[in-house]
Coordinates of C-alpha atoms in Angstrom, one line a residue:
Chain M
M1 CA 0.8 12.1 44.6
A2 CA 3.6 9.7 46.5
G3 CA 5.0 12.2 48.9
L4 CA 8.5 13.5 47.5
N5 CA 9.3 14.5 51.1
K6 CA 8.7 11.2 52.7
Q7 CA 11.2 9.2 53.7
T8 CA 10.8 5.4 52.2
A9 CA 11.9 2.8 54.7
S10 CA 13.6 0.8 51.8
T11 CA 16.4 2.1 49.3
Q12 CA 15.5 1.8 45.9
H13 CA 17.8 0.3 43.1
N14 CA 20.0 2.8 41.3
P15 CA 18.7 2.8 37.9
F16 CA 22.2 3.7 36.5
P17 CA 24.3 0.5 38.0
R18 CA 28.0 0.0 36.9
N19 CA 27.7 -3.0 34.1
W20 CA 30.9 -4.6 34.8
W21 CA 30.7 -6.4 31.4
V22 CA 30.8 -3.1 29.4
S23 CA 33.6 -1.6 31.6
G24 CA 35.8 -4.9 30.8
L25 CA 34.8 -4.7 27.0
W26 CA 36.3 -1.1 26.8
L27 CA 39.3 -2.4 28.6
V28 CA 40.0 -5.1 26.3
A29 CA 39.5 -2.8 23.2
A30 CA 42.2 -0.5 24.9
I31 CA 44.5 -3.2 25.4
Y32 CA 44.1 -4.4 21.8
L33 CA 45.0 -0.8 20.3
V34 CA 48.3 -1.0 22.6
Y35 CA 49.2 -4.1 21.4
S36 CA 48.4 -3.4 17.7
V37 CA 50.6 -0.2 17.7
N38 CA 53.8 -2.3 19.3
A39 CA 53.1 -5.2 16.8
M40 CA 53.3 -2.9 13.6
G41 CA 56.3 -1.7 15.3
L42 CA 54.8 2.1 14.8
D43 CA 57.0 4.3 17.1
W44 CA 58.4 8.0 16.7
D45 CA 61.8 7.0 14.7
R46 CA 59.6 5.0 12.2
F47 CA 57.4 8.0 11.6
T48 CA 60.4 10.6 11.3
A49 CA 62.3 8.5 8.7
G50 CA 58.8 8.1 6.6
L51 CA 58.5 11.7 6.7
G52 CA 62.1 11.8 5.0
H53 CA 60.8 10.0 2.5
A54 CA 58.0 11.8 1.7
D55 CA 60.0 15.2 1.6
N56 CA 61.9 13.2 -1.4
L57 CA 58.9 12.4 -3.2
L58 CA 57.6 15.7 -3.5
S59 CA 60.5 17.2 -4.2
R60 CA 60.6 15.0 -7.1
M61 CA 56.9 15.7 -8.0
F62 CA 57.2 19.5 -8.6
P63 CA 57.3 20.9 -10.7
P64 CA 54.7 18.8 -12.4
N65 CA 55.7 17.6 -15.9
F66 CA 52.5 17.8 -18.7
S67 CA 54.9 17.2 -21.4
R68 CA 53.1 13.9 -22.0
W69 CA 49.6 15.6 -22.3
E70 CA 48.6 13.5 -25.1
L71 CA 48.8 10.4 -22.9
L72 CA 47.2 12.1 -20.0
L73 CA 44.0 13.3 -22.6
E74 CA 43.8 10.1 -23.5
G75 CA 43.3 8.4 -20.2
L76 CA 41.3 11.2 -18.8
I77 CA 39.1 10.9 -21.8
E78 CA 38.8 7.2 -21.4
S79 CA 37.8 7.8 -17.6
L80 CA 35.2 10.3 -18.3
E81 CA 33.7 7.7 -21.0
I82 CA 33.7 5.2 -18.4
A83 CA 32.2 7.1 -15.5
V84 CA 29.6 8.4 -17.9
I85 CA 28.7 5.0 -19.6
S86 CA 28.6 3.2 -16.3
S87 CA 26.4 6.1 -14.6
V88 CA 23.9 5.8 -17.4
V89 CA 23.2 2.3 -17.4
G90 CA 23.6 1.7 -13.6
I91 CA 21.0 4.5 -12.7
F92 CA 18.8 3.2 -15.5
L93 CA 18.9 -0.4 -14.4
S94 CA 18.6 0.8 -10.5
L95 CA 15.4 2.6 -11.6
F96 CA 13.7 -0.9 -11.9
I97 CA 15.7 -2.7 -9.4
G98 CA 15.1 -0.2 -6.8
L99 CA 11.1 -0.4 -7.8
L100 CA 11.4 -4.3 -7.4
A101 CA 13.3 -4.2 -3.9
A102 CA 10.4 -1.6 -2.3
R103 CA 8.9 -3.8 -0.1
N104 CA 5.5 -1.3 -0.2
F105 CA 5.0 -2.2 -3.8
M106 CA 6.2 -5.7 -4.1
P107 CA 5.5 -9.0 -2.7
N108 CA 8.1 -10.4 -0.2
W109 CA 8.8 -12.9 -2.8
I110 CA 10.3 -10.4 -5.3
S111 CA 11.5 -7.6 -2.9
T112 CA 13.6 -10.3 -0.8
P113 CA 15.8 -11.5 -3.5
V114 CA 16.2 -8.3 -5.3
R115 CA 17.2 -6.8 -1.9
G116 CA 19.7 -9.6 -1.7
F117 CA 21.1 -9.0 -5.2
I118 CA 21.5 -5.1 -4.3
A119 CA 23.7 -6.2 -1.1
L120 CA 25.8 -8.6 -3.1
C121 CA 26.4 -5.7 -5.5
R122 CA 27.7 -3.4 -2.7
S123 CA 29.5 -6.1 -0.5
F124 CA 32.7 -6.0 -2.5
H125 CA 35.1 -2.7 -3.1
P126 CA 35.1 -1.4 -6.5
V127 CA 38.8 -2.7 -6.8
I128 CA 38.1 -6.2 -6.0
I129 CA 34.8 -6.3 -8.7
A130 CA 37.7 -4.8 -11.1
I131 CA 40.0 -7.6 -10.7
L132 CA 37.4 -10.0 -11.0
F133 CA 36.1 -8.2 -14.3
V134 CA 39.6 -7.7 -15.6
K135 CA 40.2 -11.6 -15.1
S136 CA 36.8 -12.3 -16.8
V137 CA 36.3 -10.0 -19.6
G138 CA 40.0 -9.0 -20.4
F139 CA 41.8 -5.5 -19.9
G140 CA 40.5 -2.6 -20.8
A141 CA 37.3 0.1 -20.5
L142 CA 34.7 -2.8 -20.4
A143 CA 36.2 -4.1 -17.1
G144 CA 36.0 -0.5 -15.9
I145 CA 32.4 0.2 -16.9
L146 CA 30.9 -3.3 -16.0
T147 CA 32.5 -2.8 -12.1
L148 CA 31.1 0.7 -11.9
V149 CA 27.6 -0.5 -13.1
I150 CA 27.8 -3.0 -10.4
A151 CA 29.0 -0.3 -7.6
T152 CA 26.3 2.3 -8.9
I153 CA 23.3 -0.5 -8.9
G154 CA 24.6 -1.6 -5.2
F155 CA 24.4 2.1 -3.9
I156 CA 21.7 3.8 -6.0
A157 CA 19.0 0.7 -6.1
K158 CA 19.2 0.7 -2.4
L159 CA 18.7 4.4 -1.9
F160 CA 16.0 4.4 -4.9
A161 CA 14.0 1.4 -3.0
E162 CA 14.4 3.3 0.3
A163 CA 12.9 6.6 -1.3
I164 CA 10.2 4.8 -2.9
E165 CA 9.5 3.2 0.3
E166 CA 9.0 6.3 2.3
I167 CA 6.6 8.0 -0.3
S168 CA 2.7 8.8 1.0
F169 CA 0.4 6.1 -0.3
K170 CA -2.7 8.2 -0.2
Q171 CA -1.4 9.7 -3.3
V172 CA -1.0 5.9 -4.7
E173 CA -4.5 5.1 -3.8
A174 CA -5.9 8.0 -5.6
I175 CA -4.6 7.6 -8.8
R176 CA -5.0 3.8 -8.5
A177 CA -8.9 4.7 -7.8
T178 CA -9.1 6.4 -11.2
G179 CA -8.2 3.0 -12.8
A180 CA -4.7 3.6 -13.9
S181 CA -2.7 1.0 -15.1
F182 CA 0.3 0.0 -12.7
V183 CA 2.8 1.5 -14.8
S184 CA 0.5 5.1 -14.9
V185 CA 0.5 4.6 -11.2
I186 CA 4.1 4.6 -11.0
L187 CA 4.3 7.6 -13.6
F188 CA 1.8 9.9 -11.8
A189 CA 1.7 9.1 -7.9
V190 CA 5.2 7.6 -7.1
M191 CA 7.7 9.5 -9.6
P192 CA 6.7 12.7 -8.8
Q193 CA 7.2 12.0 -4.9
V194 CA 10.8 10.7 -5.5
F195 CA 11.9 12.6 -8.9
S196 CA 14.0 15.5 -7.0
R197 CA 15.3 12.6 -4.4
F198 CA 16.7 10.6 -7.4
I199 CA 18.1 13.6 -9.4
G200 CA 20.3 14.1 -6.0
F201 CA 21.2 10.5 -5.4
A202 CA 22.2 10.1 -9.4
T203 CA 24.5 13.2 -9.2
Y204 CA 26.1 11.8 -6.3
Q205 CA 26.7 8.5 -7.8
F206 CA 28.1 10.3 -11.0
D207 CA 30.3 12.1 -9.0
S208 CA 31.6 8.9 -7.0
N209 CA 31.9 7.2 -10.3
L210 CA 34.2 9.8 -11.6
R211 CA 36.6 9.1 -9.0
N212 CA 36.5 5.5 -9.4
S213 CA 37.0 5.5 -12.8
T214 CA 40.6 7.1 -12.3
M215 CA 41.2 4.3 -10.0
V216 CA 39.9 1.2 -11.9
G217 CA 42.8 1.8 -14.4
I218 CA 45.2 0.7 -11.4
V219 CA 44.3 -3.0 -11.8
G220 CA 43.7 -2.9 -15.6
A221 CA 40.4 -1.9 -15.9
G222 CA 40.8 1.3 -18.5
G223 CA 41.3 5.1 -17.4
L224 CA 43.6 7.4 -16.2
G225 CA 44.4 5.0 -13.6
G226 CA 46.5 2.8 -15.8
T227 CA 48.5 5.6 -17.0
L228 CA 48.8 7.1 -13.3
F229 CA 50.0 3.5 -12.1
S230 CA 52.8 3.3 -15.0
A231 CA 54.0 6.6 -14.1
F232 CA 54.5 5.2 -10.4
Q233 CA 56.3 2.4 -11.3
R234 CA 58.8 4.4 -13.7
F235 CA 59.2 7.1 -10.9
D236 CA 58.1 9.5 -13.1
Y237 CA 56.7 11.4 -10.3
D238 CA 56.8 15.0 -11.8
F239 CA 54.3 13.1 -14.6
V240 CA 52.3 11.7 -11.3
A241 CA 52.0 15.2 -10.1
A242 CA 50.3 16.2 -13.5
I243 CA 48.1 13.5 -13.4
L244 CA 46.9 13.9 -9.9
I245 CA 46.0 17.7 -10.7
T246 CA 44.2 16.6 -13.8
I247 CA 42.0 14.5 -11.7
I248 CA 42.0 17.3 -9.1
A249 CA 40.7 19.5 -12.0
L250 CA 38.0 17.1 -13.2
I251 CA 36.4 16.7 -9.9
L252 CA 36.2 20.7 -9.2
F253 CA 34.9 20.8 -12.8
W254 CA 32.2 18.5 -11.8
E255 CA 31.6 19.9 -8.3
F256 CA 30.7 23.1 -10.3
L257 CA 28.4 21.4 -12.9
S258 CA 26.5 19.3 -10.2
T259 CA 25.5 22.9 -8.1
L260 CA 24.3 23.8 -11.5
V261 CA 22.3 20.8 -12.0
R262 CA 20.9 20.6 -8.6
R263 CA 19.7 24.5 -8.7
I264 CA 17.9 23.5 -11.9
F265 CA 15.8 20.9 -10.1
Chain O
M1 CA -32.8 -4.6 -14.2
S2 CA -36.0 -2.6 -13.7
A3 CA -37.2 0.5 -15.4
A4 CA -35.5 2.4 -12.6
Q5 CA -32.0 2.5 -13.2
R6 CA -29.9 0.5 -10.9
F7 CA -26.7 2.0 -10.1
L8 CA -25.3 -0.3 -7.3
E9 CA -26.2 -3.2 -5.5
V10 CA -24.3 -4.6 -2.5
K11 CA -25.3 -8.0 -1.3
G12 CA -23.9 -9.7 2.2
L13 CA -20.7 -7.7 2.3
K14 CA -18.0 -9.0 4.7
K15 CA -14.5 -7.7 5.5
E16 CA -12.3 -9.0 7.8
Y17 CA -8.9 -7.6 8.5
V18 CA -7.9 -10.3 10.8
A19 CA -9.6 -13.4 10.5
G20 CA -12.8 -14.1 12.9
N21 CA -12.9 -10.3 13.6
P22 CA -15.1 -8.9 11.0
I23 CA -15.4 -5.1 10.5
L24 CA -18.3 -5.3 7.9
K25 CA -20.6 -8.0 9.2
G26 CA -23.2 -8.6 5.9
V27 CA -23.9 -5.2 4.4
D28 CA -27.0 -4.7 1.8
F29 CA -28.2 -2.1 0.2
S30 CA -28.7 -0.8 -3.1
I31 CA -28.9 2.6 -5.2
D32 CA -31.6 3.1 -7.6
S33 CA -31.9 6.8 -8.1
P34 CA -29.3 9.7 -8.3
G35 CA -28.4 12.2 -5.8
I36 CA -26.3 12.2 -2.4
V37 CA -26.8 9.2 -0.4
A38 CA -25.2 9.7 3.1
I39 CA -23.6 7.2 5.2
I40 CA -23.3 8.0 8.9
G41 CA -21.9 6.2 11.9
P42 CA -19.3 6.2 14.3
S43 CA -15.4 6.3 13.7
G44 CA -14.2 2.6 13.1
T45 CA -17.6 1.0 12.2
G46 CA -16.3 0.4 8.7
K47 CA -18.0 3.3 6.6
S48 CA -14.5 3.9 4.9
T49 CA -14.0 0.0 4.4
L50 CA -17.3 -0.1 2.7
L51 CA -16.6 2.6 0.4
R52 CA -12.8 0.9 -0.6
C53 CA -14.4 -2.5 -1.1
I54 CA -16.7 -0.7 -3.9
N55 CA -13.8 0.5 -5.9
R56 CA -11.7 -2.6 -4.5
L57 CA -8.8 -0.4 -2.9
I58 CA -9.8 -2.9 -0.3
E59 CA -10.5 -6.8 -0.8
P60 CA -13.9 -7.7 0.7
T61 CA -14.0 -10.8 2.3
A62 CA -17.2 -12.2 1.0
G63 CA -20.4 -10.9 -0.6
Q64 CA -21.3 -9.3 -4.0
I65 CA -20.8 -5.7 -5.2
I66 CA -23.0 -5.5 -8.5
F67 CA -21.9 -2.8 -10.5
D68 CA -22.8 -1.8 -14.2
N69 CA -23.8 -5.7 -14.5
S70 CA -20.9 -7.3 -13.1
D71 CA -19.6 -8.4 -9.7
V72 CA -16.9 -6.0 -8.9
C73 CA -15.5 -8.5 -6.4
L74 CA -14.6 -11.0 -9.3
A75 CA -12.9 -8.6 -11.7
S76 CA -9.3 -8.3 -11.8
G77 CA -6.7 -6.6 -14.0
K78 CA -8.1 -4.6 -17.1
V79 CA -11.8 -5.2 -15.9
L80 CA -11.4 -4.3 -12.7
R81 CA -9.5 -0.8 -13.9
H82 CA -12.4 -0.3 -16.5
L83 CA -14.8 -0.8 -13.3
R84 CA -12.5 1.7 -11.2
R85 CA -12.6 4.4 -13.9
Q86 CA -16.5 4.6 -13.7
V87 CA -16.1 4.9 -9.9
A88 CA -14.7 8.1 -9.0
M89 CA -13.3 8.6 -5.4
V90 CA -13.0 11.7 -3.3
F91 CA -10.6 11.5 0.0
Q92 CA -10.9 12.7 3.4
E93 CA -7.3 14.3 3.0
Y94 CA -7.7 15.0 -0.8
N95 CA -5.0 12.9 -1.7
L96 CA -3.6 15.2 -4.7
V97 CA -0.2 14.2 -6.0
E98 CA 1.3 17.3 -4.1
R99 CA 4.1 17.8 -6.8
L100 CA 2.0 18.0 -9.5
S101 CA 0.2 21.0 -10.5
V102 CA -3.7 21.5 -10.1
I103 CA -4.4 21.0 -13.9
E104 CA -2.3 17.8 -13.8
N105 CA -4.0 16.4 -10.9
V106 CA -7.4 17.2 -12.6
L107 CA -6.3 15.4 -15.5
S108 CA -5.3 12.4 -13.9
G109 CA -8.7 11.6 -13.8
R110 CA -8.3 10.3 -17.3
L111 CA -5.4 7.9 -16.7
G112 CA -7.8 5.0 -16.6
Y113 CA -8.7 5.8 -20.2
M114 CA -5.1 6.3 -21.3
T115 CA -2.4 4.0 -22.2
S116 CA 0.7 3.8 -19.7
W117 CA 2.8 5.4 -23.0
Q118 CA 0.2 8.1 -23.6
A119 CA 0.4 8.9 -19.7
W120 CA 4.3 8.7 -20.0
R121 CA 4.2 11.2 -22.6
R122 CA 1.4 13.2 -21.1
N123 CA -0.5 13.0 -24.6
Y124 CA -4.2 13.8 -23.4
L125 CA -7.0 14.3 -25.7
Q126 CA -7.6 18.1 -26.6
S127 CA -11.2 17.5 -25.6
D128 CA -10.0 16.1 -22.1
I129 CA -7.8 19.3 -21.6
N130 CA -10.7 21.5 -22.3
N131 CA -12.8 19.6 -19.9
A132 CA -10.3 19.6 -17.1
Y133 CA -10.2 23.7 -17.3
E134 CA -13.8 23.8 -17.5
L135 CA -14.0 21.8 -14.6
L136 CA -11.4 23.9 -12.8
A137 CA -14.0 26.6 -13.6
A138 CA -16.9 25.0 -12.5
V139 CA -15.0 24.8 -9.0
G140 CA -13.6 28.1 -8.9
L141 CA -9.9 27.7 -9.3
E142 CA -9.2 28.3 -12.8
E143 CA -6.4 30.9 -11.8
H144 CA -4.6 28.1 -9.7
A145 CA -4.5 25.9 -12.7
N146 CA -0.6 26.1 -12.8
K147 CA 0.2 26.0 -9.2
R148 CA 1.5 22.9 -7.1
A149 CA -1.1 21.3 -5.7
D150 CA 0.7 21.4 -2.0
S151 CA 0.6 24.9 -2.4
L152 CA -3.5 25.4 -2.2
S153 CA -5.5 25.3 1.0
G154 CA -7.7 22.4 2.3
G155 CA -10.9 23.8 0.9
Q156 CA -9.2 24.5 -2.5
R157 CA -7.4 20.9 -2.5
Q158 CA -10.8 19.3 -2.1
R159 CA -12.2 21.3 -4.7
V160 CA -9.2 19.9 -7.1
G161 CA -10.2 16.4 -5.5
I162 CA -14.0 16.8 -6.7
A163 CA -12.8 18.1 -10.3
R164 CA -10.6 15.1 -10.6
A165 CA -13.3 12.6 -9.6
V166 CA -15.8 14.1 -11.9
M167 CA -13.1 14.3 -14.5
Q168 CA -13.3 10.4 -14.7
D169 CA -17.0 10.9 -16.1
P170 CA -18.0 8.5 -13.2
R171 CA -21.2 6.7 -12.9
I172 CA -21.1 7.1 -9.0
I173 CA -19.2 9.2 -6.8
L174 CA -17.6 7.5 -3.6
A175 CA -16.6 10.3 -1.0
D176 CA -14.9 9.2 2.1
E177 CA -15.5 11.7 4.7
P178 CA -14.8 14.6 2.3
T179 CA -15.5 17.6 4.7
S180 CA -14.2 16.4 7.9
S181 CA -10.7 18.1 7.8
L182 CA -12.4 21.3 6.4
D183 CA -14.0 24.3 8.7
P184 CA -18.0 24.5 8.6
K185 CA -18.6 27.0 5.9
T186 CA -16.2 25.3 3.5
A187 CA -17.7 21.8 4.4
V188 CA -20.9 23.0 3.2
E189 CA -19.7 24.5 0.0
I190 CA -17.9 21.0 -0.9
M191 CA -21.3 19.5 -0.4
E192 CA -22.9 21.9 -2.6
L193 CA -20.5 20.9 -5.1
L194 CA -20.9 17.4 -4.7
E195 CA -24.5 17.9 -4.9
K196 CA -24.3 20.0 -8.1
F197 CA -22.3 17.2 -10.0
A198 CA -24.1 14.3 -8.8
S199 CA -27.2 16.2 -10.4
E200 CA -25.6 17.6 -13.3
K201 CA -24.6 14.1 -14.2
N202 CA -27.2 12.3 -13.2
I203 CA -25.4 9.7 -11.0
P204 CA -25.7 8.8 -7.3
A205 CA -22.9 10.0 -4.7
L206 CA -22.0 8.2 -1.9
V207 CA -20.9 10.1 1.0
N208 CA -19.4 8.9 4.3
M209 CA -19.9 11.9 7.0
H210 CA -19.8 12.3 10.7
D211 CA -21.9 15.3 11.0
V212 CA -25.7 14.3 11.2
K213 CA -26.8 17.8 10.5
L214 CA -24.6 18.4 7.4
A215 CA -26.2 14.7 6.1
Q216 CA -29.5 15.4 6.6
R217 CA -29.6 18.8 4.9
F218 CA -27.7 17.5 1.8
A219 CA -28.8 13.7 1.8
K220 CA -31.9 12.3 -0.2
R221 CA -31.3 9.1 1.8
I222 CA -29.5 8.3 5.0
I223 CA -27.8 4.8 5.8
G224 CA -26.8 4.8 9.4
M225 CA -24.2 2.1 10.2
S226 CA -23.3 0.8 13.4
N227 CA -20.8 -2.1 14.5
G228 CA -20.7 -3.6 11.2
H229 CA -24.3 -3.2 10.2
I230 CA -27.0 -1.1 8.7
V231 CA -29.2 -0.2 11.6
Y232 CA -31.3 2.8 9.4
D233 CA -32.0 3.2 5.6
G234 CA -34.2 5.7 4.6
A235 CA -35.0 9.4 4.5
P236 CA -33.2 12.1 6.3
E237 CA -36.4 13.2 8.2
G238 CA -37.1 9.8 9.3
I239 CA -34.1 10.0 11.5
T240 CA -35.0 10.1 15.2
D241 CA -33.1 10.4 18.5
E242 CA -33.7 6.8 19.1
H243 CA -32.1 5.8 15.5
L244 CA -28.8 7.9 16.7
K245 CA -28.9 6.6 20.3
K246 CA -28.6 3.0 18.2
I247 CA -26.0 4.2 15.6
Y248 CA -23.7 6.1 17.8
G249 CA -24.5 4.6 21.3
G250 CA -25.1 6.6 24.5
E251 CA -27.2 10.0 24.6
S252 CA -25.3 12.7 26.7
W253 CA -24.0 14.0 23.4
L254 CA -27.6 14.6 22.1
D255 CA -29.0 17.8 23.2

């Protein structure tokens, strides 16, 4: 033991020296924040003036107006259909894409391009993809469905791939040793290990698709969002409130259902 | 092929994980009679690699493995799968599919005989299902058939592992340290099961082991490996302290 009590002749380096670069970067970040607030013209007067407008909007929103319920219901049903179709198609495709992207099952020359494709699917916000699809396939639900299929693949295929990469390979080895075919190995050694996680990811993604299906309509890709946007433009704020309440009810209803689904699996 | 049935012949088997650094340096042996053949040797000497080359879970670098009149090393695709289903394997850590039930694990031994579509629909032959329950009874686990595999103890899991292997209706059983994770009493019980099935089916069981005493008790023949070579191959009674020194190195562990 080197004696702790012994005085060493030379002073040792402090292992936690001040890093002037890091301190400088923090300072630059702080200056930039102050500059941005000034550049945007944000001050207290602007904030209080804004609150006044909000007060005006809220007073015109209440009471919500459900008199045009047929229009509301039509949008709601379309949104629900977009969410269901895009989730089923997207999750089904993701099962295969996820497997192709799993580096423990696929050689690099397959998994790397597939991973690139998944990253591409995830690189744009759904609004931007929706605009692209509205321009390429036209207004309506088809554009919305394609948008959310892409969004689903971008998210779920990656999670599926990661779940597959984390499995125990011992079970795979054992099933392979029985002479099972590749597909049987996937069915008996991989699926049992990842199935419950897949169910969790899928319910989460449906939740996300449900919200997004009420949004894609804003750019003309079908669903309740279109109804919401035109109500905004005509200053029908009481109808807007009705739509918002409907969306909240829809999401809460799914929340209730998904808790049930998770309890089953 | 002589009058004595030849179950397996390994010729000049080499395996390098890293080029120029072989773990198996030319292994030759053949198995002509049923019963337990124990492979003993220190950790890292290539015992597991040897067994995994025989069913091609690991690709051999060079050599021949003659099984059922064909070279396993040259097989691929369907031919390889058909060879594999006749070579059953028992693992040190049991390697059961933990979230499947015990009976499903036993039945998974039939996967090599089924199409993927049948596997997807769990469309087993009634005779296979009957056999699976019979085998579970034979290893003493019939009341656990519908439990999940991960709820069993180590010894019980290894029994399921053996039942799965026998379910394949194999012509040889490979067991990679089947008793190393188990207590001494359970280890003996597992070896007794392997011995029983090997003699019932009249097939050889190639068993990697650490425990020399256990090997001498159950094996009809012992293959001692050291440093990627076979250094002893013969009757269990023929093993001397000299041989053990050669296999494991050193002598302070011998009493």
